[in-house]
Short mmCIF file of C-alpha atoms (C1' of nucleotides) in Angstrom, two decimals:
data_model
loop_
_atom_site.label_atom_id
_atom_site.label_comp_id
_atom_site.label_asym_id
_atom_site.label_seq_id
_atom_site.Cartn_x
_atom_site.Cartn_y
_atom_site.Cartn_z
CA UNK A 1 0.00 0.00 0.00
CA UNK A 2 1.10 3.59 -0.59
CA UNK A 3 3.11 5.20 2.18
CA UNK A 4 0.78 8.18 2.63
CA UNK A 5 -2.18 5.89 3.11
CA UNK A 6 -0.21 3.78 5.57
CA UNK A 7 0.67 6.95 7.40
CA UNK A 8 -2.94 8.06 7.60
CA UNK A 9 -4.00 4.58 8.68
CA UNK A 10 -1.86 4.96 11.79
CA UNK A 11 -4.50 7.29 13.22
CA UNK A 12 -7.75 6.97 11.26
CA UNK A 13 -9.14 4.25 9.02
CA UNK A 14 -10.40 5.19 5.59
CA UNK A 15 -12.59 3.12 3.30
CA UNK A 16 -11.27 2.17 -0.15
CA UNK A 17 -13.42 4.92 -1.67
CA UNK A 18 -12.10 7.50 0.72
CA UNK A 19 -8.54 6.43 -0.01
CA UNK A 20 -9.18 6.79 -3.72
CA UNK A 21 -10.73 10.21 -3.17
CA UNK A 22 -7.77 11.27 -1.09
CA UNK A 23 -5.29 10.15 -3.73
CA UNK A 24 -7.24 11.90 -6.47
CA UNK A 25 -6.63 15.18 -4.63
CA UNK A 26 -2.89 14.67 -4.34
CA UNK A 27 -0.05 14.72 -6.78
CA UNK A 28 3.19 12.73 -6.51
CA UNK A 29 6.37 14.20 -7.93
CA UNK A 30 10.08 13.45 -8.13
CA UNK A 31 12.65 16.10 -7.25
CA UNK A 32 16.41 16.23 -7.62
CA UNK A 33 18.61 17.20 -4.69
CA UNK A 34 19.02 20.98 -4.30
CA UNK A 35 15.55 21.72 -5.67
CA UNK A 36 13.80 24.46 -3.72
CA UNK A 37 10.13 23.56 -3.23
CA UNK A 38 9.27 26.75 -1.35
CA UNK A 39 11.10 30.05 -0.84
CA UNK A 40 10.83 32.63 1.90
CA UNK A 41 8.53 35.43 0.79
CA UNK A 42 6.16 33.08 -0.98
CA UNK A 43 2.78 31.99 0.34
CA UNK A 44 2.85 28.27 1.12
CA UNK A 45 -0.01 26.69 -0.76
CA UNK A 46 0.94 23.04 -0.24
CA UNK A 47 1.72 20.46 2.38
CA UNK A 48 4.31 17.82 1.52
CA UNK A 49 4.63 14.15 2.46
CA UNK A 50 7.97 12.45 1.82
CA UNK A 51 7.80 9.06 0.10
CA UNK A 52 11.57 8.83 -0.24
CA UNK A 53 14.60 11.08 0.00
CA UNK A 54 15.22 13.90 2.45
CA UNK A 55 13.93 17.49 2.67
CA UNK A 56 14.65 20.27 5.09
CA UNK A 57 12.95 23.51 6.06
CA UNK A 58 15.02 26.50 7.16
CA UNK A 59 14.98 30.26 7.38
CA UNK A 60 17.70 32.79 6.64
CA UNK A 61 18.57 35.44 9.15
CA UNK A 62 19.83 38.87 8.09
CA UNK A 63 20.29 37.35 4.63
CA UNK A 64 23.24 35.33 5.90
CA UNK A 65 22.69 32.72 8.56
CA UNK A 66 20.53 29.67 7.92
CA UNK A 67 18.61 27.98 10.70
CA UNK A 68 17.23 24.51 10.10
CA UNK A 69 13.74 24.14 11.51
CA UNK A 70 13.08 20.61 10.42
CA UNK A 71 14.31 17.59 8.51
CA UNK A 72 11.84 15.30 6.79
CA UNK A 73 12.68 11.87 5.48
CA UNK A 74 10.58 8.90 4.40
CA UNK A 75 7.18 8.97 6.05
CA UNK A 76 7.35 12.56 7.34
CA UNK A 77 5.18 15.58 6.58
CA UNK A 78 6.70 18.98 6.02
CA UNK A 79 5.51 22.47 5.15
CA UNK A 80 5.43 26.07 6.29
CA UNK A 81 2.51 25.94 8.69
CA UNK A 82 2.65 29.66 9.44
CA UNK A 83 2.30 30.72 5.83
CA UNK A 84 -0.09 27.89 5.05
CA UNK A 85 -2.66 28.82 7.67
CA UNK A 86 -2.23 32.60 7.60
CA UNK A 87 -1.95 32.72 3.80
CA UNK A 88 0.76 35.36 4.22
CA UNK A 89 4.29 35.24 2.81
CA UNK A 90 6.39 32.94 5.01
CA UNK A 91 9.99 32.93 6.21
CA UNK A 92 10.79 29.34 5.38
CA UNK A 93 12.60 27.68 2.54
CA UNK A 94 11.94 24.01 1.80
CA UNK A 95 14.78 22.29 0.00
CA UNK A 96 15.49 18.78 -1.25
CA UNK A 97 18.68 17.43 0.36
CA UNK A 98 18.57 13.99 -1.25
CA UNK A 99 16.63 13.05 -4.44
CA UNK A 100 13.05 12.68 -3.29
CA UNK A 101 9.58 11.53 -4.18
CA UNK A 102 7.00 13.79 -2.61
CA UNK A 103 3.20 13.67 -2.25
CA UNK A 104 1.77 17.16 -2.58
CA UNK A 105 -1.58 18.39 -1.31
CA UNK A 106 -2.74 21.90 -2.08
CA UNK A 107 -4.55 23.83 0.62
CA UNK A 108 -7.61 24.03 -1.60
CA UNK A 109 -7.74 20.27 -1.97
CA UNK A 110 -7.07 19.76 1.70
CA UNK A 111 -10.03 21.97 2.60
CA UNK A 112 -12.24 20.00 0.23
CA UNK A 113 -11.01 16.76 1.76
CA UNK A 114 -11.95 18.02 5.22
CA UNK A 115 -15.53 18.47 3.96
CA UNK A 116 -15.69 15.15 2.15
CA UNK A 117 -13.81 13.02 4.70
CA UNK A 118 -14.25 14.56 8.16
CA UNK A 119 -12.01 11.83 9.57
CA UNK A 120 -9.09 13.66 7.96
CA UNK A 121 -9.79 16.57 10.23
CA UNK A 122 -8.98 14.22 13.08
CA UNK A 123 -5.89 12.91 11.34
CA UNK A 124 -4.41 16.34 10.81
CA UNK A 125 -5.39 17.33 14.35
CA UNK A 126 -3.37 14.43 15.68
CA UNK A 127 -0.51 15.26 13.34
CA UNK A 128 -0.44 18.87 14.56
CA UNK A 129 -0.64 17.76 18.19
CA UNK A 130 2.28 15.37 17.80
CA UNK A 131 4.31 17.98 15.99
CA UNK A 132 3.49 20.47 18.74
CA UNK A 133 4.76 18.07 21.38
CA UNK A 134 8.06 17.55 19.63
CA UNK A 135 8.54 21.28 19.12
CA UNK A 136 7.82 21.86 22.80
CA UNK A 137 10.40 19.27 23.73
CA UNK A 138 12.98 20.77 21.41
CA UNK A 139 12.29 24.21 22.83
CA UNK A 140 12.83 23.00 26.38
CA UNK A 141 15.96 21.14 25.30
CA UNK A 142 17.36 24.32 23.80
CA UNK A 143 16.72 26.11 27.08
CA UNK A 144 18.13 23.48 29.40
CA UNK A 145 20.65 21.24 27.63
CA UNK A 146 24.19 21.90 26.43
CA UNK A 147 25.03 21.63 22.72
CA UNK A 148 26.63 18.26 23.43
CA UNK A 149 23.50 16.89 25.09
CA UNK A 150 21.34 18.17 22.26
CA UNK A 151 23.60 16.47 19.77
CA UNK A 152 23.40 13.16 21.63
CA UNK A 153 19.64 13.45 21.70
CA UNK A 154 19.60 14.19 17.99
CA UNK A 155 21.73 11.11 17.30
CA UNK A 156 19.45 8.79 19.21
CA UNK A 157 16.34 10.36 17.70
CA UNK A 158 17.46 10.51 14.06
CA UNK A 159 20.27 7.93 13.74
CA UNK A 160 19.89 7.62 9.98
CA UNK A 161 20.19 11.32 9.26
CA UNK A 162 23.69 11.70 10.67
CA UNK A 163 25.38 9.88 7.82
CA UNK A 164 23.15 11.33 5.16
CA UNK A 165 23.01 15.09 5.57
CA UNK A 166 25.94 17.57 5.63
CA UNK A 167 26.91 18.10 9.23
CA UNK A 168 26.62 21.88 8.94
CA UNK A 169 22.87 21.35 8.71
CA UNK A 170 22.88 19.22 11.82
CA UNK A 171 24.92 21.92 13.57
CA UNK A 172 22.28 24.43 12.54
CA UNK A 173 19.45 22.22 13.78
CA UNK A 174 21.22 21.73 17.11
CA UNK A 175 21.79 25.47 17.32
CA UNK A 176 25.57 25.88 17.04
CA UNK A 177 28.01 27.05 14.37
CA UNK A 178 29.63 24.48 12.05
CA UNK A 179 33.03 25.34 13.59
CA UNK A 180 31.89 24.66 17.12
CA UNK A 181 30.10 21.51 16.01
CA UNK A 182 33.30 20.22 14.46
CA UNK A 183 35.27 20.90 17.63
CA UNK A 184 32.57 19.27 19.75
CA UNK A 185 32.54 16.18 17.54
CA UNK A 186 36.33 15.82 17.81
CA UNK A 187 36.00 16.09 21.60
CA UNK A 188 33.31 13.40 21.67
CA UNK A 189 35.37 11.02 19.52
CA UNK A 190 38.26 11.17 21.97
CA UNK A 191 36.05 9.84 24.75
CA UNK B 1 -21.68 34.87 26.39
CA UNK B 2 -19.18 32.64 28.13
CA UNK B 3 -15.54 33.14 27.19
CA UNK B 4 -14.94 29.53 26.19
CA UNK B 5 -17.83 29.62 23.80
CA UNK B 6 -16.64 32.93 22.37
CA UNK B 7 -13.24 31.36 21.94
CA UNK B 8 -14.65 28.39 20.08
CA UNK B 9 -16.81 30.66 17.96
CA UNK B 10 -13.66 32.27 16.58
CA UNK B 11 -13.11 29.16 14.47
CA UNK B 12 -16.30 27.07 14.33
CA UNK B 13 -19.95 27.90 14.92
CA UNK B 14 -21.94 25.74 17.30
CA UNK B 15 -25.71 25.58 17.65
CA UNK B 16 -27.28 26.41 21.01
CA UNK B 17 -27.72 22.69 21.68
CA UNK B 18 -24.10 21.96 20.88
CA UNK B 19 -22.98 24.78 23.14
CA UNK B 20 -25.10 23.37 25.96
CA UNK B 21 -23.69 19.90 25.36
CA UNK B 22 -20.18 21.27 25.38
CA UNK B 23 -20.73 23.10 28.66
CA UNK B 24 -22.30 20.03 30.25
CA UNK B 25 -18.99 18.21 29.69
CA UNK B 26 -16.89 20.91 31.30
CA UNK B 27 -16.40 22.09 34.83
CA UNK B 28 -15.51 25.63 35.90
CA UNK B 29 -13.45 26.09 39.04
CA UNK B 30 -11.76 28.86 41.00
CA UNK B 31 -8.17 28.53 42.13
CA UNK B 32 -6.01 30.61 44.43
CA UNK B 33 -2.56 31.76 43.32
CA UNK B 34 0.16 29.16 43.93
CA UNK B 35 -2.21 26.25 43.41
CA UNK B 36 -0.59 23.46 41.41
CA UNK B 37 -3.09 22.05 38.91
CA UNK B 38 -0.70 19.43 37.54
CA UNK B 39 2.64 18.09 38.72
CA UNK B 40 5.48 16.48 36.81
CA UNK B 41 5.21 12.71 37.06
CA UNK B 42 1.43 12.75 36.84
CA UNK B 43 -0.58 11.83 33.77
CA UNK B 44 -2.38 14.91 32.44
CA UNK B 45 -6.05 14.04 32.18
CA UNK B 46 -7.39 17.53 31.53
CA UNK B 47 -7.10 20.53 29.28
CA UNK B 48 -7.59 23.97 30.83
CA UNK B 49 -9.11 27.18 29.50
CA UNK B 50 -8.45 30.36 31.46
CA UNK B 51 -11.49 32.54 32.13
CA UNK B 52 -9.55 34.91 34.36
CA UNK B 53 -6.22 35.03 36.18
CA UNK B 54 -2.88 33.71 35.01
CA UNK B 55 -1.39 30.21 34.85
CA UNK B 56 2.00 28.98 33.75
CA UNK B 57 3.43 25.63 32.71
CA UNK B 58 7.05 24.78 33.45
CA UNK B 59 9.42 21.90 33.98
CA UNK B 60 12.19 21.45 36.52
CA UNK B 61 15.64 20.43 35.40
CA UNK B 62 17.92 18.36 37.64
CA UNK B 63 15.48 19.14 40.43
CA UNK B 64 16.70 22.71 40.53
CA UNK B 65 16.17 24.93 37.53
CA UNK B 66 12.69 25.81 36.31
CA UNK B 67 11.96 26.52 32.66
CA UNK B 68 8.72 28.25 31.78
CA UNK B 69 7.13 26.70 28.71
CA UNK B 70 4.03 28.83 28.58
CA UNK B 71 1.96 31.52 30.23
CA UNK B 72 -1.81 31.46 29.91
CA UNK B 73 -4.06 34.35 30.78
CA UNK B 74 -7.67 35.20 29.99
CA UNK B 75 -8.82 33.41 26.86
CA UNK B 76 -5.87 31.00 26.57
CA UNK B 77 -5.76 27.22 26.65
CA UNK B 78 -3.10 25.38 28.59
CA UNK B 79 -2.18 21.78 29.36
CA UNK B 80 0.54 19.18 29.07
CA UNK B 81 -0.02 18.02 25.52
CA UNK B 82 2.69 15.36 25.70
CA UNK B 83 1.24 13.62 28.71
CA UNK B 84 -2.32 14.22 27.56
CA UNK B 85 -1.94 12.48 24.22
CA UNK B 86 0.54 9.78 25.24
CA UNK B 87 -1.20 9.10 28.56
CA UNK B 88 2.23 8.78 30.15
CA UNK B 89 3.57 10.73 33.15
CA UNK B 90 4.61 14.18 31.99
CA UNK B 91 7.40 16.59 32.86
CA UNK B 92 5.29 19.69 33.28
CA UNK B 93 3.89 21.50 36.24
CA UNK B 94 0.90 23.78 35.79
CA UNK B 95 0.65 26.47 38.43
CA UNK B 96 -1.70 29.35 39.15
CA UNK B 97 0.24 32.64 39.23
CA UNK B 98 -2.75 34.91 39.83
CA UNK B 99 -6.13 33.84 41.28
CA UNK B 100 -7.90 32.21 38.40
CA UNK B 101 -11.18 30.84 37.10
CA UNK B 102 -10.54 27.86 34.87
CA UNK B 103 -12.72 25.75 32.57
CA UNK B 104 -11.67 22.13 32.78
CA UNK B 105 -12.27 19.41 30.19
CA UNK B 106 -11.26 15.85 30.91
CA UNK B 107 -9.79 13.80 28.10
CA UNK B 108 -12.67 11.37 28.37
CA UNK B 109 -15.20 14.13 27.89
CA UNK B 110 -13.20 15.66 25.08
CA UNK B 111 -13.18 12.34 23.21
CA UNK B 112 -16.95 12.09 23.64
CA UNK B 113 -17.35 15.64 22.39
CA UNK B 114 -15.35 14.78 19.28
CA UNK B 115 -17.90 12.05 18.53
CA UNK B 116 -20.93 14.16 19.30
CA UNK B 117 -19.75 17.44 17.76
CA UNK B 118 -17.30 16.69 14.95
CA UNK B 119 -16.83 20.42 14.42
CA UNK B 120 -14.81 20.43 17.64
CA UNK B 121 -12.29 18.20 15.96
CA UNK B 122 -11.72 21.07 13.56
CA UNK B 123 -11.57 23.60 16.38
CA UNK B 124 -8.88 21.72 18.26
CA UNK B 125 -7.00 21.07 15.02
CA UNK B 126 -6.84 24.79 14.38
CA UNK B 127 -5.84 25.39 18.00
CA UNK B 128 -3.00 22.88 17.72
CA UNK B 129 -1.87 24.32 14.40
CA UNK B 130 -1.75 27.86 15.79
CA UNK B 131 0.09 26.69 18.85
CA UNK B 132 2.54 24.81 16.64
CA UNK B 133 3.24 27.95 14.63
CA UNK B 134 3.99 30.00 17.72
CA UNK B 135 6.27 27.30 19.12
CA UNK B 136 8.12 27.15 15.81
CA UNK B 137 8.58 30.89 15.86
CA UNK B 138 9.82 30.82 19.43
CA UNK B 139 12.24 28.03 18.58
CA UNK B 140 13.70 29.99 15.67
CA UNK B 141 13.87 33.11 17.84
CA UNK B 142 15.86 31.20 20.44
CA UNK B 143 18.26 30.10 17.74
CA UNK B 144 18.73 33.44 16.04
CA UNK B 145 17.95 36.34 18.38
CA UNK B 146 19.84 37.74 21.36
CA UNK B 147 18.25 37.72 24.81
CA UNK B 148 17.55 41.42 24.41
CA UNK B 149 15.71 40.93 21.14
CA UNK B 150 13.71 38.05 22.59
CA UNK B 151 12.74 40.24 25.52
CA UNK B 152 11.58 43.05 23.23
CA UNK B 153 9.53 40.57 21.26
CA UNK B 154 8.03 39.22 24.46
CA UNK B 155 7.09 42.75 25.55
CA UNK B 156 5.31 43.55 22.34
CA UNK B 157 3.59 40.17 22.24
CA UNK B 158 2.47 39.98 25.88
CA UNK B 159 2.45 43.60 27.12
CA UNK B 160 0.06 42.88 29.98
CA UNK B 161 2.10 40.04 31.45
CA UNK B 162 5.18 42.15 32.20
CA UNK B 163 3.61 43.99 35.10
CA UNK B 164 1.74 41.00 36.40
CA UNK B 165 4.15 38.09 36.72
CA UNK B 166 7.43 37.95 38.68
CA UNK B 167 10.23 38.85 36.32
CA UNK B 168 12.19 35.72 37.12
CA UNK B 169 9.48 33.81 35.26
CA UNK B 170 9.83 36.07 32.26
CA UNK B 171 13.60 35.57 32.39
CA UNK B 172 12.99 31.84 32.36
CA UNK B 173 10.59 32.08 29.42
CA UNK B 174 13.11 34.20 27.49
CA UNK B 175 15.81 31.68 28.34
CA UNK B 176 18.18 33.60 30.63
CA UNK B 177 18.97 33.65 34.35
CA UNK B 178 17.19 36.15 36.62
CA UNK B 179 20.55 37.84 37.30
CA UNK B 180 21.31 38.38 33.65
CA UNK B 181 17.74 39.50 33.02
CA UNK B 182 18.07 42.12 35.72
CA UNK B 183 21.33 43.39 34.23
CA UNK B 184 19.83 43.46 30.76
CA UNK B 185 16.78 45.38 31.98
CA UNK B 186 18.98 48.00 33.65
CA UNK B 187 20.94 48.34 30.41
CA UNK B 188 17.75 48.82 28.40
CA UNK B 189 16.43 51.47 30.79
CA UNK B 190 19.56 53.59 30.31
CA UNK B 191 18.87 53.86 26.59
"C1'" DA C 1 43.27 14.95 -14.71
"C1'" DA C 2 42.84 19.35 -13.42
"C1'" DG C 3 40.58 22.88 -11.45
"C1'" DG C 4 36.89 25.01 -8.64
"C1'" DG C 5 34.01 25.03 -5.39
"C1'" DC C 6 31.95 23.10 -1.00
"C1'" DA C 7 32.36 20.90 3.42
"C1'" DC C 8 35.13 20.17 7.21
"C1'" DT C 9 38.95 21.14 10.60
"C1'" DT C 10 41.94 23.73 13.68
"C1'" DA C 11 43.30 27.48 16.39
"C1'" DA C 12 43.48 32.22 18.26
"C1'" DT C 13 40.70 35.51 20.13
"C1'" DG C 14 36.17 37.62 21.55
"C1'" DT C 15 31.64 37.92 23.97
"C1'" DA C 16 26.94 36.88 25.53
"C1'" DG C 17 25.34 35.13 29.12
"C1'" DG C 18 26.18 31.97 33.49
"C1'" DT C 19 27.70 31.48 38.38
"C1'" DT C 20 28.43 32.85 42.90
"C1'" DA C 21 27.63 35.70 46.54
"C1'" DA C 22 25.91 39.41 49.17
"C1'" DG C 23 22.81 43.01 50.04
"C1'" DA C 24 18.42 45.76 49.12
"C1'" DA C 25 13.63 45.90 48.21
"C1'" DA C 26 9.21 44.09 48.11
"C1'" DT C 27 5.66 40.56 49.52
"C1'" DT C 28 3.61 37.61 52.64
"C1'" DA C 29 2.71 35.69 56.95
"C1'" DT C 30 2.19 36.23 62.01
"C1'" DA D 1 3.73 46.34 62.80
"C1'" DT D 2 7.23 43.04 62.60
"C1'" DA D 3 9.40 39.07 61.17
"C1'" DA D 4 10.18 35.93 57.48
"C1'" DT D 5 10.46 34.81 52.77
"C1'" DT D 6 10.77 35.70 48.36
"C1'" DT D 7 12.20 38.64 44.63
"C1'" DC D 8 15.35 41.79 42.58
"C1'" DT D 9 19.86 44.07 42.00
"C1'" DT D 10 24.80 44.59 41.65
"C1'" DA D 11 29.35 43.13 40.84
"C1'" DA D 12 33.38 40.07 40.25
"C1'" DC D 13 34.67 36.33 37.87
"C1'" DC D 14 33.91 32.27 34.63
"C1'" DT D 15 32.61 29.38 30.46
"C1'" DA D 16 30.20 27.75 26.49
"C1'" DC D 17 29.96 29.02 22.35
"C1'" DA D 18 30.78 32.67 18.39
"C1'" DT D 19 33.88 34.88 15.18
"C1'" DT D 20 37.61 35.23 12.19
"C1'" DA D 21 40.88 33.30 9.49
"C1'" DA D 22 43.74 29.93 7.36
"C1'" DG D 23 44.37 25.49 5.76
"C1'" DT D 24 42.90 20.58 4.24
"C1'" DG D 25 40.32 17.26 1.90
"C1'" DC D 26 36.95 15.91 -1.46
"C1'" DC D 27 33.38 15.66 -4.54
"C1'" DC D 28 31.84 17.77 -8.78
"C1'" DT D 29 32.18 19.36 -13.44
"C1'" DT D 30 34.54 19.64 -17.86
#
DNA sequence: AAGGGCACTTAATGTAGGTTAAGAAATTAT
DNA sequence: ATAATTTCTTAACCTACATTAAGTGCCCTT
């Protein structure tokens, strides 16, 4: 079965007809690494589900410094929620880090789906709640843990990502500079 | 009209019967300042809506240092989402900072309400999405702004809170020690 | 295979914010 | 009112992490 449907089935169960309806309102596309799916300043009109590959969302501060908000690999959803719900230009970029296949839902179609399959309202509620919890945890971690502890937590939480994405992006996600990250890593290897 | 109902009406419209049903599944209580509504280690079984007064949620690190996750005053919802959805013991305390009147919904009742009034599923989806957006913004702010900038942002976002809650809690929310916060405030006043 | 960028490392130096400690001011309790 | 606690301030000193800068390795592209 398709990965999106499997993902939805984790929280709500759709009939075959509903699944077909859902799929008819989505589009699946392939993207090469380095493709930008969304740029800061644009209004986010879509939500993305990753079938394969890796994406990241990030913003750019003072036109110089990038901050990674989120990585998304197989089975994850990603988007710019702020821009999506406010329909205002957002601050996030969404970029393909590793060749990816992505399921795309436009906001328009998502709204229609909410009318036609109210169960999806529940699904996306649960998705938002879970995402909220992990953002809360990350926020508290940033307030109370050292960079080293945050890195360890990252490693145990996303073991596959460490080998696959440039470490400067992991540094950014953790909240340190690439230089400090490199030093910290060397220190950890000595132990 | 009651504040909770007004709050719900911002996103979905209920009939009189639905409103009555909703209210029948809630309980409104008064609490004195310093009351602890939820302690770390407990399973959160309720969500709270603040009619009046001020609450805060926080965790305690290494049994010493408190970190404020959230303030909630009139018209805000508060709870321990992690514990609430996982039904595991949580890390958060919820405390009354200023005598408060609080509308309480148990998880059990909330689940029933989802069945009986599917529109509430949408309401709480929107609530979670909005909360997610503000947590994302705060996370990025913690990564990219200085303490001073975060404080200024806090002031413009929650102007009423500054006079009302002990500044050590604001320091904690911002992510600095009370001592540094005091120094920073003195510096800002000189300008 | 050579050249040009990225990504990573290392090291010197700088700074935002933490820690410790002690006293002053403001609340709260008696 | 007075004592007791909590909150806030100030100041000296400390550290985790940032900045700058230079050098190394390595994937791309042609």
